[in-house]
Amino acid sequence: MKQYLQTIAEIAFNNLSSDEELALNLHSEDSEFIRFNQSKVRQNTQVTQHELSLTYQRDERSYRATLSLTLNQTLDNENLLNTLERLRRELPKIDPNPKYAPLENNGTSEVYKKSQRPETAEVIQKIAEEFADTDLAGYYCSGPIRQASLNSKGQFHYFENDQFFFDYSIYDGPRAAKGFYSETIWNDADFKEQALQLKSTLAQLKKPQLQLKPGTYRTYLAPMAVQEIVQIFNWRALSRSSYEQGFAPLKKLHQKEQLFSAKFSLIENNSLGLNSHFNSQGELSPEVLPLIENGELKNFLVSSATAKEYNLVSNNADSGLWNNEGMRSGEVRAGTLKEQEILAKLGTGLYLSNLHYINWSDPQAARITGMTRFACFWVENGEIVGPIQDLRFDDTLYNLFGSELVDLTERASTFVSTSTYQKRTLGGIKVPGILLNKMNFTL
């Protein structure tokens, strides 16, 4: 794919005059989707698509267009040059861009990542065997995703990640427990262990359901629940542009009026390989960027456009086609809590496996709300008593990651992006479980 992209890019760039600039961004995938229902394969689908975005610039104006590549050289060359001509015609109709920035050569690079996993047929067999006695529904997705950013100034960055994930739930009538498996190396023992734990969780759901009153409860949040909460940081909380415009959930943290727990650290960790090492402008991202370190805010995510507008220093966050000053490869640092000690350390309280409907309830106070979901339990004296009816929580990030944080598990889980709307997306997050002294529930 890289060589093909270089070939058609050269044709487009050679067609430009001296006062024209052109940037190209590629998103490409060769994906396989295996859908399961009642623990059997119900659909096997292959998706291959290659999308090329063009940004044409001249006279302090910018205009974008997108086309699909067929990998037929003659046809793609023709479509590309026709699209370029259309951009030339349309550009004079728009006003100059006050945030116009000339293209720059941000260098060249290539990175290839590939997960070690069995062939798809073998994966299907492993899933079928492991869950033969279980009602399972979900899907397995694998295959390479590619991103590239190049321009007429000589820039060429290419990233390819051949990864997989298995996103699934197991059922017993109306009861369900949710699982997710995605690693750089498929490990049979780990997969079997997760399956056994999930089946054990489902068995616990057969116990009588408990209805709890609103109030505060000691709470353990499993990694899947934690990642749902941490994703709220991508809802403009870490964006410097949003902060400058008045949307500032972390204002008190920034001004050191309040701090998170010294046990809480959040970083942008591009060494995880969950996303490309460059943004849509082709600017290289730091290998590791501390965002919140030992409870203190160290960095917002700052794009070059934001840096220029507010006279700041950019850390090459994205503000273009792929992201808007959000984390692309986030990681919450693990703690010291051992998995076998979770229930004992929880004592009496809530064990929450999963959350959903997370949203801001009062963003300026860093207050969020959400609902419990799959396999959430009431625990007494370190023993699961039974599942709970759904609860709504409403609490601040300063409580959840600050004053009420007791510990984080020493083992963290990786959750790659499962978004497949129109196309698969890169990105993900790595998080541990979290034990809280108390969490506030309102309904």
Short mmCIF file of C-alpha atoms in Angstrom, two decimals:
data_model
loop_
_atom_site.label_atom_id
_atom_site.label_comp_id
_atom_site.label_asym_id
_atom_site.label_seq_id
_atom_site.Cartn_x
_atom_site.Cartn_y
_atom_site.Cartn_z
CA MET A 1 0.00 0.00 0.00
CA LYS A 2 2.83 2.36 0.83
CA GLN A 3 4.42 2.04 -2.62
CA TYR A 4 1.06 2.50 -4.35
CA LEU A 5 0.39 5.64 -2.32
CA GLN A 6 3.81 7.06 -3.18
CA THR A 7 3.15 6.48 -6.88
CA ILE A 8 -0.18 8.29 -7.10
CA ALA A 9 1.02 11.06 -4.77
CA GLU A 10 3.96 11.76 -7.05
CA ILE A 11 1.59 12.16 -9.98
CA ALA A 12 -0.56 14.66 -8.06
CA PHE A 13 2.38 16.64 -6.69
CA ASN A 14 4.02 16.87 -10.13
CA ASN A 15 0.78 18.41 -11.41
CA LEU A 16 1.01 21.39 -9.03
CA SER A 17 2.25 24.86 -9.90
CA SER A 18 4.69 26.72 -7.64
CA ASP A 19 1.93 28.61 -5.77
CA GLU A 20 -0.13 25.49 -4.99
CA GLU A 21 0.13 23.12 -2.01
CA LEU A 22 -1.44 19.71 -1.54
CA ALA A 23 -1.66 17.42 1.49
CA LEU A 24 -2.88 13.83 1.32
CA ASN A 25 -4.19 11.71 4.18
CA LEU A 26 -4.84 8.01 3.80
CA HIS A 27 -7.13 5.78 5.83
CA SER A 28 -7.04 2.18 4.66
CA GLU A 29 -8.24 -1.14 6.03
CA ASP A 30 -8.46 -4.83 5.17
CA SER A 31 -10.82 -6.09 7.85
CA GLU A 32 -12.49 -9.35 8.71
CA PHE A 33 -15.59 -9.44 10.88
CA ILE A 34 -16.78 -12.72 12.40
CA ARG A 35 -20.16 -12.35 14.09
CA PHE A 36 -21.36 -14.85 16.68
CA ASN A 37 -24.81 -15.62 18.05
CA GLN A 38 -25.59 -18.50 20.39
CA SER A 39 -21.86 -19.29 20.26
CA LYS A 40 -21.96 -20.04 16.54
CA VAL A 41 -20.66 -18.10 13.55
CA ARG A 42 -23.59 -16.36 11.87
CA GLN A 43 -21.76 -13.99 9.54
CA ASN A 44 -18.29 -13.78 8.02
CA THR A 45 -17.57 -10.46 6.30
CA GLN A 46 -14.48 -8.97 4.68
CA VAL A 47 -14.22 -5.21 4.21
CA THR A 48 -11.51 -3.58 2.12
CA GLN A 49 -11.54 0.18 1.64
CA HIS A 50 -8.97 2.88 1.00
CA GLU A 51 -9.96 6.51 1.55
CA LEU A 52 -7.77 9.40 0.42
CA SER A 53 -8.43 12.93 1.70
CA LEU A 54 -7.02 15.90 -0.20
CA THR A 55 -6.33 19.33 1.29
CA TYR A 56 -5.60 21.85 -1.46
CA GLN A 57 -4.12 25.25 -0.52
CA ARG A 58 -3.45 28.48 -2.38
CA ASP A 59 -3.82 32.21 -1.71
CA GLU A 60 -4.36 31.58 2.04
CA ARG A 61 -7.35 29.40 1.25
CA SER A 62 -7.88 25.69 1.95
CA TYR A 63 -10.36 23.25 0.42
CA ARG A 64 -10.85 19.55 1.15
CA ALA A 65 -12.20 16.60 -0.77
CA THR A 66 -12.23 12.84 -0.34
CA LEU A 67 -12.10 9.99 -2.81
CA SER A 68 -11.98 6.20 -2.63
CA LEU A 69 -9.02 4.38 -4.11
CA THR A 70 -9.73 1.31 -6.21
CA LEU A 71 -6.06 0.22 -6.47
CA ASN A 72 -6.50 0.38 -10.23
CA GLN A 73 -3.63 2.71 -11.13
CA THR A 74 -5.17 4.21 -14.26
CA LEU A 75 -8.56 4.81 -12.70
CA ASP A 76 -7.17 6.23 -9.45
CA ASN A 77 -4.80 8.58 -11.30
CA GLU A 78 -7.71 9.91 -13.33
CA ASN A 79 -9.96 10.35 -10.28
CA LEU A 80 -7.20 12.07 -8.33
CA LEU A 81 -6.39 14.59 -11.07
CA ASN A 82 -10.10 15.25 -11.70
CA THR A 83 -10.61 15.91 -7.99
CA LEU A 84 -7.63 18.26 -7.98
CA GLU A 85 -9.13 20.20 -10.90
CA ARG A 86 -12.44 20.47 -9.04
CA LEU A 87 -10.64 21.86 -5.99
CA ARG A 88 -8.93 24.46 -8.18
CA ARG A 89 -12.31 25.59 -9.48
CA GLU A 90 -13.96 25.72 -6.06
CA LEU A 91 -11.17 27.37 -4.07
CA PRO A 92 -11.69 30.97 -5.34
CA LYS A 93 -15.32 30.81 -4.18
CA ILE A 94 -14.38 30.69 -0.50
CA ASP A 95 -12.93 33.39 1.75
CA PRO A 96 -9.33 33.35 2.97
CA ASN A 97 -8.85 31.25 6.09
CA PRO A 98 -7.84 33.41 9.11
CA LYS A 99 -6.15 30.31 10.60
CA TYR A 100 -4.37 29.47 7.37
CA ALA A 101 -1.03 27.74 7.84
CA PRO A 102 1.32 26.91 4.96
CA LEU A 103 2.23 23.25 4.65
CA GLU A 104 5.52 22.13 6.15
CA ASN A 105 7.76 19.15 5.64
CA ASN A 106 7.52 17.29 8.95
CA GLY A 107 9.88 14.57 7.82
CA THR A 108 9.40 10.92 6.91
CA SER A 109 8.78 7.77 8.93
CA GLU A 110 7.37 4.26 8.76
CA VAL A 111 5.97 2.18 11.63
CA TYR A 112 4.48 -1.31 11.34
CA LYS A 113 2.70 -3.12 14.18
CA LYS A 114 1.31 -6.64 13.98
CA SER A 115 -0.37 -8.62 16.73
CA GLN A 116 0.63 -12.23 17.10
CA ARG A 117 -2.55 -14.26 16.83
CA PRO A 118 -3.78 -17.56 15.39
CA GLU A 119 -5.32 -17.73 11.94
CA THR A 120 -8.98 -16.71 11.87
CA ALA A 121 -10.22 -20.30 11.45
CA GLU A 122 -8.28 -21.31 14.56
CA VAL A 123 -9.62 -18.32 16.52
CA ILE A 124 -13.17 -19.34 15.59
CA GLN A 125 -12.47 -22.86 16.82
CA LYS A 126 -11.03 -21.60 20.12
CA ILE A 127 -14.05 -19.36 20.74
CA ALA A 128 -16.51 -22.11 19.81
CA GLU A 129 -14.82 -24.64 22.09
CA GLU A 130 -14.44 -22.28 25.03
CA PHE A 131 -18.06 -21.14 24.93
CA ALA A 132 -19.74 -24.30 23.65
CA ASP A 133 -21.86 -24.48 26.82
CA THR A 134 -22.71 -20.77 26.79
CA ASP A 135 -25.04 -18.43 24.91
CA LEU A 136 -22.51 -16.01 23.42
CA ALA A 137 -23.09 -13.06 21.10
CA GLY A 138 -20.47 -10.67 19.76
CA TYR A 139 -17.90 -10.27 17.04
CA TYR A 140 -14.24 -10.83 16.33
CA CYS A 141 -12.49 -8.25 14.18
CA SER A 142 -8.99 -8.41 12.74
CA GLY A 143 -6.80 -7.07 9.98
CA PRO A 144 -4.56 -4.12 9.19
CA ILE A 145 -5.53 -0.46 9.50
CA ARG A 146 -3.28 2.06 7.76
CA GLN A 147 -2.85 5.80 8.11
CA ALA A 148 -0.55 8.06 6.16
CA SER A 149 0.10 11.79 5.99
CA LEU A 150 2.09 13.26 3.11
CA ASN A 151 2.33 16.56 1.30
CA SER A 152 3.88 18.38 -1.62
CA LYS A 153 6.69 19.72 0.59
CA GLY A 154 8.22 16.25 0.86
CA GLN A 155 6.56 14.92 4.02
CA PHE A 156 5.69 11.20 4.17
CA HIS A 157 4.57 9.40 7.34
CA TYR A 158 3.10 5.90 7.21
CA PHE A 159 1.60 3.75 9.99
CA GLU A 160 0.12 0.26 9.79
CA ASN A 161 -1.34 -1.73 12.67
CA ASP A 162 -2.56 -5.28 12.08
CA GLN A 163 -4.57 -5.87 15.25
CA PHE A 164 -7.57 -7.79 16.57
CA PHE A 165 -10.28 -7.59 19.20
CA PHE A 166 -13.09 -9.83 20.42
CA ASP A 167 -16.05 -7.84 21.80
CA TYR A 168 -18.73 -10.11 23.23
CA SER A 169 -21.33 -10.87 25.88
CA ILE A 170 -22.57 -14.13 27.37
CA TYR A 171 -26.20 -14.60 28.37
CA ASP A 172 -28.43 -16.56 30.69
CA GLY A 173 -31.90 -15.48 29.69
CA PRO A 174 -32.15 -11.72 30.36
CA ARG A 175 -28.91 -11.71 32.35
CA ALA A 176 -25.61 -10.84 30.66
CA ALA A 177 -21.91 -10.45 31.40
CA LYS A 178 -19.64 -8.56 29.01
CA GLY A 179 -16.14 -9.50 27.90
CA PHE A 180 -13.44 -7.92 25.75
CA TYR A 181 -10.16 -9.41 24.59
CA SER A 182 -7.45 -7.59 22.66
CA GLU A 183 -3.72 -8.07 23.12
CA THR A 184 -0.55 -7.71 21.08
CA ILE A 185 -0.02 -11.44 21.60
CA TRP A 186 -2.92 -13.92 21.75
CA ASN A 187 -2.45 -15.98 24.90
CA ASP A 188 -4.57 -19.13 25.22
CA ALA A 189 -4.20 -19.28 29.00
CA ASP A 190 -5.30 -15.66 29.45
CA PHE A 191 -8.24 -16.13 27.09
CA LYS A 192 -9.38 -19.26 28.95
CA GLU A 193 -9.00 -17.49 32.29
CA GLN A 194 -11.13 -14.58 31.09
CA ALA A 195 -13.79 -17.01 29.82
CA LEU A 196 -13.90 -18.84 33.16
CA GLN A 197 -14.15 -15.59 35.10
CA LEU A 198 -16.96 -14.36 32.88
CA LYS A 199 -18.90 -17.62 33.27
CA SER A 200 -18.45 -17.39 37.04
CA THR A 201 -19.76 -13.82 36.91
CA LEU A 202 -22.79 -14.94 34.91
CA ALA A 203 -23.51 -17.63 37.51
CA GLN A 204 -23.50 -14.97 40.23
CA LEU A 205 -26.23 -13.13 38.33
CA LYS A 206 -28.65 -15.98 39.13
CA LYS A 207 -28.77 -14.82 42.74
CA PRO A 208 -31.77 -12.67 43.80
CA GLN A 209 -31.47 -9.09 42.59
CA LEU A 210 -31.05 -6.35 45.17
CA GLN A 211 -32.47 -2.83 45.03
CA LEU A 212 -30.25 -0.26 46.72
CA LYS A 213 -31.27 3.17 47.92
CA PRO A 214 -29.56 6.27 46.54
CA GLY A 215 -26.51 7.26 48.54
CA THR A 216 -22.76 6.84 48.73
CA TYR A 217 -21.17 3.39 48.66
CA ARG A 218 -17.66 2.00 48.77
CA THR A 219 -17.07 0.90 45.18
CA TYR A 220 -14.75 -1.11 43.00
CA LEU A 221 -14.69 -0.19 39.30
CA ALA A 222 -13.40 -2.93 36.99
CA PRO A 223 -11.15 -1.82 34.09
CA MET A 224 -14.04 -1.89 31.61
CA ALA A 225 -15.95 0.54 33.83
CA VAL A 226 -12.87 2.70 34.39
CA GLN A 227 -12.23 3.11 30.67
CA GLU A 228 -15.78 4.38 30.19
CA ILE A 229 -15.13 7.12 32.76
CA VAL A 230 -11.64 7.98 31.51
CA GLN A 231 -13.03 8.49 28.00
CA ILE A 232 -14.76 11.62 29.36
CA PHE A 233 -11.35 13.32 29.28
CA ASN A 234 -11.67 13.15 25.49
CA TRP A 235 -14.88 15.13 25.66
CA ARG A 236 -12.88 18.38 25.50
CA ALA A 237 -11.58 18.16 29.09
CA LEU A 238 -7.92 17.98 27.99
CA SER A 239 -8.32 20.23 24.94
CA ARG A 240 -6.44 23.50 25.39
CA SER A 241 -8.59 25.11 22.71
CA SER A 242 -11.75 24.26 24.66
CA TYR A 243 -10.15 25.54 27.87
CA GLU A 244 -9.33 28.88 26.25
CA GLN A 245 -12.91 29.11 24.97
CA GLY A 246 -14.35 28.64 28.46
CA PHE A 247 -15.14 24.92 28.56
CA ALA A 248 -12.88 24.05 31.46
CA PRO A 249 -13.71 20.97 33.59
CA LEU A 250 -10.08 20.86 34.76
CA LYS A 251 -9.72 24.56 35.55
CA LYS A 252 -9.32 23.99 39.30
CA LEU A 253 -6.78 21.26 38.60
CA HIS A 254 -4.89 23.57 36.24
CA GLN A 255 -4.88 26.38 38.79
CA LYS A 256 -3.99 23.91 41.59
CA GLU A 257 -7.11 24.83 43.58
CA GLN A 258 -7.87 21.09 43.68
CA LEU A 259 -5.75 18.05 42.95
CA PHE A 260 -6.35 14.43 42.08
CA SER A 261 -4.86 11.68 44.21
CA ALA A 262 -1.08 11.33 44.06
CA LYS A 263 -1.79 7.73 43.01
CA PHE A 264 -3.46 8.88 39.77
CA SER A 265 -1.40 9.46 36.62
CA LEU A 266 -2.72 9.74 33.07
CA ILE A 267 -0.40 9.81 30.07
CA GLU A 268 -0.57 9.84 26.30
CA ASN A 269 1.54 6.77 25.58
CA ASN A 270 2.28 6.40 21.89
CA SER A 271 4.68 3.54 22.60
CA LEU A 272 1.59 1.33 23.07
CA GLY A 273 1.15 1.44 19.29
CA LEU A 274 -2.62 1.90 19.49
CA ASN A 275 -2.56 4.82 17.06
CA SER A 276 -0.29 6.45 14.53
CA HIS A 277 2.77 8.29 15.83
CA PHE A 278 1.79 11.39 13.85
CA ASN A 279 -1.31 13.55 13.60
CA SER A 280 -3.31 14.39 10.48
CA GLN A 281 -0.92 17.26 9.71
CA GLY A 282 1.99 14.83 9.82
CA GLU A 283 3.44 16.29 13.01
CA LEU A 284 5.18 13.67 15.15
CA SER A 285 3.71 13.02 18.58
CA PRO A 286 5.86 12.67 21.70
CA GLU A 287 6.57 9.05 22.62
CA VAL A 288 5.14 9.71 26.08
CA LEU A 289 3.34 12.89 27.16
CA PRO A 290 2.36 13.21 30.85
CA LEU A 291 -1.11 14.73 31.14
CA ILE A 292 -1.86 14.24 34.83
CA GLU A 293 1.10 13.11 36.93
CA ASN A 294 0.74 12.10 40.57
CA GLY A 295 -2.52 14.02 40.75
CA GLU A 296 -1.26 17.25 39.14
CA LEU A 297 -2.13 18.53 35.67
CA LYS A 298 1.08 18.66 33.63
CA ASN A 299 -0.15 19.20 30.07
CA PHE A 300 -3.23 19.97 28.07
CA LEU A 301 -3.35 18.58 24.55
CA VAL A 302 -2.31 21.48 22.33
CA SER A 303 -2.48 21.45 18.54
CA SER A 304 -0.37 23.71 16.36
CA ALA A 305 -3.46 25.72 15.44
CA THR A 306 -4.30 26.32 19.10
CA ALA A 307 -0.67 27.15 19.89
CA LYS A 308 -0.63 29.74 17.11
CA GLU A 309 -3.95 31.28 18.15
CA TYR A 310 -3.14 31.61 21.86
CA ASN A 311 0.65 31.99 21.70
CA LEU A 312 1.34 28.61 23.34
CA VAL A 313 3.73 25.74 22.73
CA SER A 314 2.25 22.87 20.71
CA ASN A 315 2.67 19.23 21.72
CA ASN A 316 1.34 18.17 18.31
CA ALA A 317 -2.13 17.12 19.38
CA ASP A 318 -4.43 16.61 16.44
CA SER A 319 -7.02 19.17 15.41
CA GLY A 320 -7.80 17.92 11.95
CA LEU A 321 -9.31 14.91 10.27
CA TRP A 322 -8.66 12.25 12.91
CA ASN A 323 -9.11 13.83 16.31
CA ASN A 324 -9.73 17.12 18.08
CA GLU A 325 -7.17 17.59 20.85
CA GLY A 326 -8.08 14.32 22.51
CA MET A 327 -6.06 11.34 23.66
CA ARG A 328 -5.27 8.85 20.93
CA SER A 329 -3.35 6.31 23.02
CA GLY A 330 -4.12 7.02 26.66
CA GLU A 331 -2.92 5.11 29.69
CA VAL A 332 -3.77 5.30 33.38
CA ARG A 333 -0.82 4.10 35.42
CA ALA A 334 -1.47 0.92 37.40
CA GLY A 335 -1.34 0.67 41.18
CA THR A 336 -0.63 -1.99 43.79
CA LEU A 337 -3.99 -3.72 44.35
CA LYS A 338 -3.75 -7.43 43.54
CA GLU A 339 -6.68 -9.03 41.70
CA GLN A 340 -7.13 -11.78 44.28
CA GLU A 341 -7.48 -9.12 46.99
CA ILE A 342 -10.12 -6.95 45.29
CA LEU A 343 -13.20 -8.33 47.09
CA ALA A 344 -11.45 -8.44 50.46
CA LYS A 345 -10.22 -4.84 50.11
CA LEU A 346 -13.67 -3.75 48.95
CA GLY A 347 -15.22 -5.32 52.03
CA THR A 348 -18.81 -4.13 51.82
CA GLY A 349 -19.95 -2.12 48.82
CA LEU A 350 -20.46 -2.21 45.07
CA TYR A 351 -18.53 -4.18 42.46
CA LEU A 352 -19.19 -2.50 39.10
CA SER A 353 -18.10 -4.39 35.99
CA ASN A 354 -19.47 -2.01 33.41
CA LEU A 355 -20.92 1.48 32.99
CA HIS A 356 -22.62 3.32 30.14
CA TYR A 357 -24.37 6.58 29.21
CA ILE A 358 -21.43 8.55 30.64
CA ASN A 359 -21.83 12.29 30.17
CA TRP A 360 -21.10 15.63 31.77
CA SER A 361 -23.74 16.71 34.30
CA ASP A 362 -21.86 19.89 35.27
CA PRO A 363 -18.69 20.20 33.17
CA GLN A 364 -17.38 23.32 34.87
CA ALA A 365 -17.39 21.41 38.16
CA ALA A 366 -15.93 18.30 36.49
CA ARG A 367 -19.12 16.47 37.46
CA ILE A 368 -20.19 13.45 35.42
CA THR A 369 -23.14 11.07 35.40
CA GLY A 370 -23.79 7.58 34.09
CA MET A 371 -25.49 4.25 34.67
CA THR A 372 -24.43 0.83 35.88
CA ARG A 373 -24.73 -1.84 33.21
CA PHE A 374 -23.67 -5.49 32.92
CA ALA A 375 -22.85 -7.65 35.95
CA CYS A 376 -22.82 -5.20 38.85
CA PHE A 377 -23.00 -6.66 42.36
CA TRP A 378 -23.51 -5.91 46.03
CA VAL A 379 -20.68 -7.27 48.17
CA GLU A 380 -20.65 -7.86 51.94
CA ASN A 381 -17.55 -8.77 53.93
CA GLY A 382 -15.68 -9.64 50.74
CA GLU A 383 -18.39 -11.97 49.41
CA ILE A 384 -20.75 -11.32 46.50
CA VAL A 385 -24.34 -11.23 47.79
CA GLY A 386 -26.14 -10.69 44.50
CA PRO A 387 -26.67 -8.48 41.45
CA ILE A 388 -28.13 -5.00 41.81
CA GLN A 389 -30.80 -3.15 39.92
CA ASP A 390 -29.39 -0.41 37.72
CA LEU A 391 -28.17 2.70 39.50
CA ARG A 392 -27.32 6.18 38.26
CA PHE A 393 -24.20 7.82 39.63
CA ASP A 394 -23.38 11.51 39.72
CA ASP A 395 -19.96 12.48 41.02
CA THR A 396 -16.95 14.65 40.27
CA LEU A 397 -13.65 13.63 38.77
CA TYR A 398 -12.03 15.25 41.82
CA ASN A 399 -13.75 12.63 43.99
CA LEU A 400 -13.35 9.64 41.69
CA PHE A 401 -9.68 10.23 40.88
CA GLY A 402 -8.90 12.34 43.92
CA SER A 403 -10.15 12.33 47.49
CA GLU A 404 -11.99 8.99 47.29
CA LEU A 405 -9.40 6.97 45.36
CA VAL A 406 -8.01 4.18 47.55
CA ASP A 407 -5.90 2.21 45.07
CA LEU A 408 -5.59 1.00 41.49
CA THR A 409 -5.03 -2.61 40.46
CA GLU A 410 -1.52 -3.69 39.53
CA ARG A 411 -2.87 -5.26 36.35
CA ALA A 412 -4.21 -3.06 33.54
CA SER A 413 -6.35 -3.95 30.52
CA THR A 414 -6.12 -2.54 27.00
CA PHE A 415 -9.26 -1.51 25.13
CA VAL A 416 -8.69 -0.75 21.46
CA SER A 417 -11.27 1.27 19.58
CA THR A 418 -14.23 -0.81 18.42
CA SER A 419 -15.77 1.99 16.36
CA THR A 420 -16.74 0.72 12.91
CA TYR A 421 -19.09 3.47 11.73
CA GLN A 422 -18.18 3.81 8.04
CA LYS A 423 -14.68 2.56 8.84
CA ARG A 424 -12.55 1.05 11.59
CA THR A 425 -10.64 3.53 13.69
CA LEU A 426 -7.31 3.41 15.45
CA GLY A 427 -6.79 4.38 19.06
CA GLY A 428 -7.50 2.95 22.46
CA ILE A 429 -6.77 3.16 26.14
CA LYS A 430 -5.05 1.10 28.82
CA VAL A 431 -6.48 1.24 32.35
CA PRO A 432 -6.44 -0.66 35.66
CA GLY A 433 -9.35 -1.23 38.02
CA ILE A 434 -9.97 1.36 40.74
CA LEU A 435 -11.08 1.02 44.36
CA LEU A 436 -13.00 4.00 45.76
CA ASN A 437 -13.77 4.81 49.37
CA LYS A 438 -17.15 6.05 48.21
CA MET A 439 -19.08 6.89 45.06
CA ASN A 440 -22.30 8.89 44.88
CA PHE A 441 -25.47 7.32 43.45
CA THR A 442 -28.57 9.42 42.90
CA LEU A 443 -31.19 7.05 41.43
#
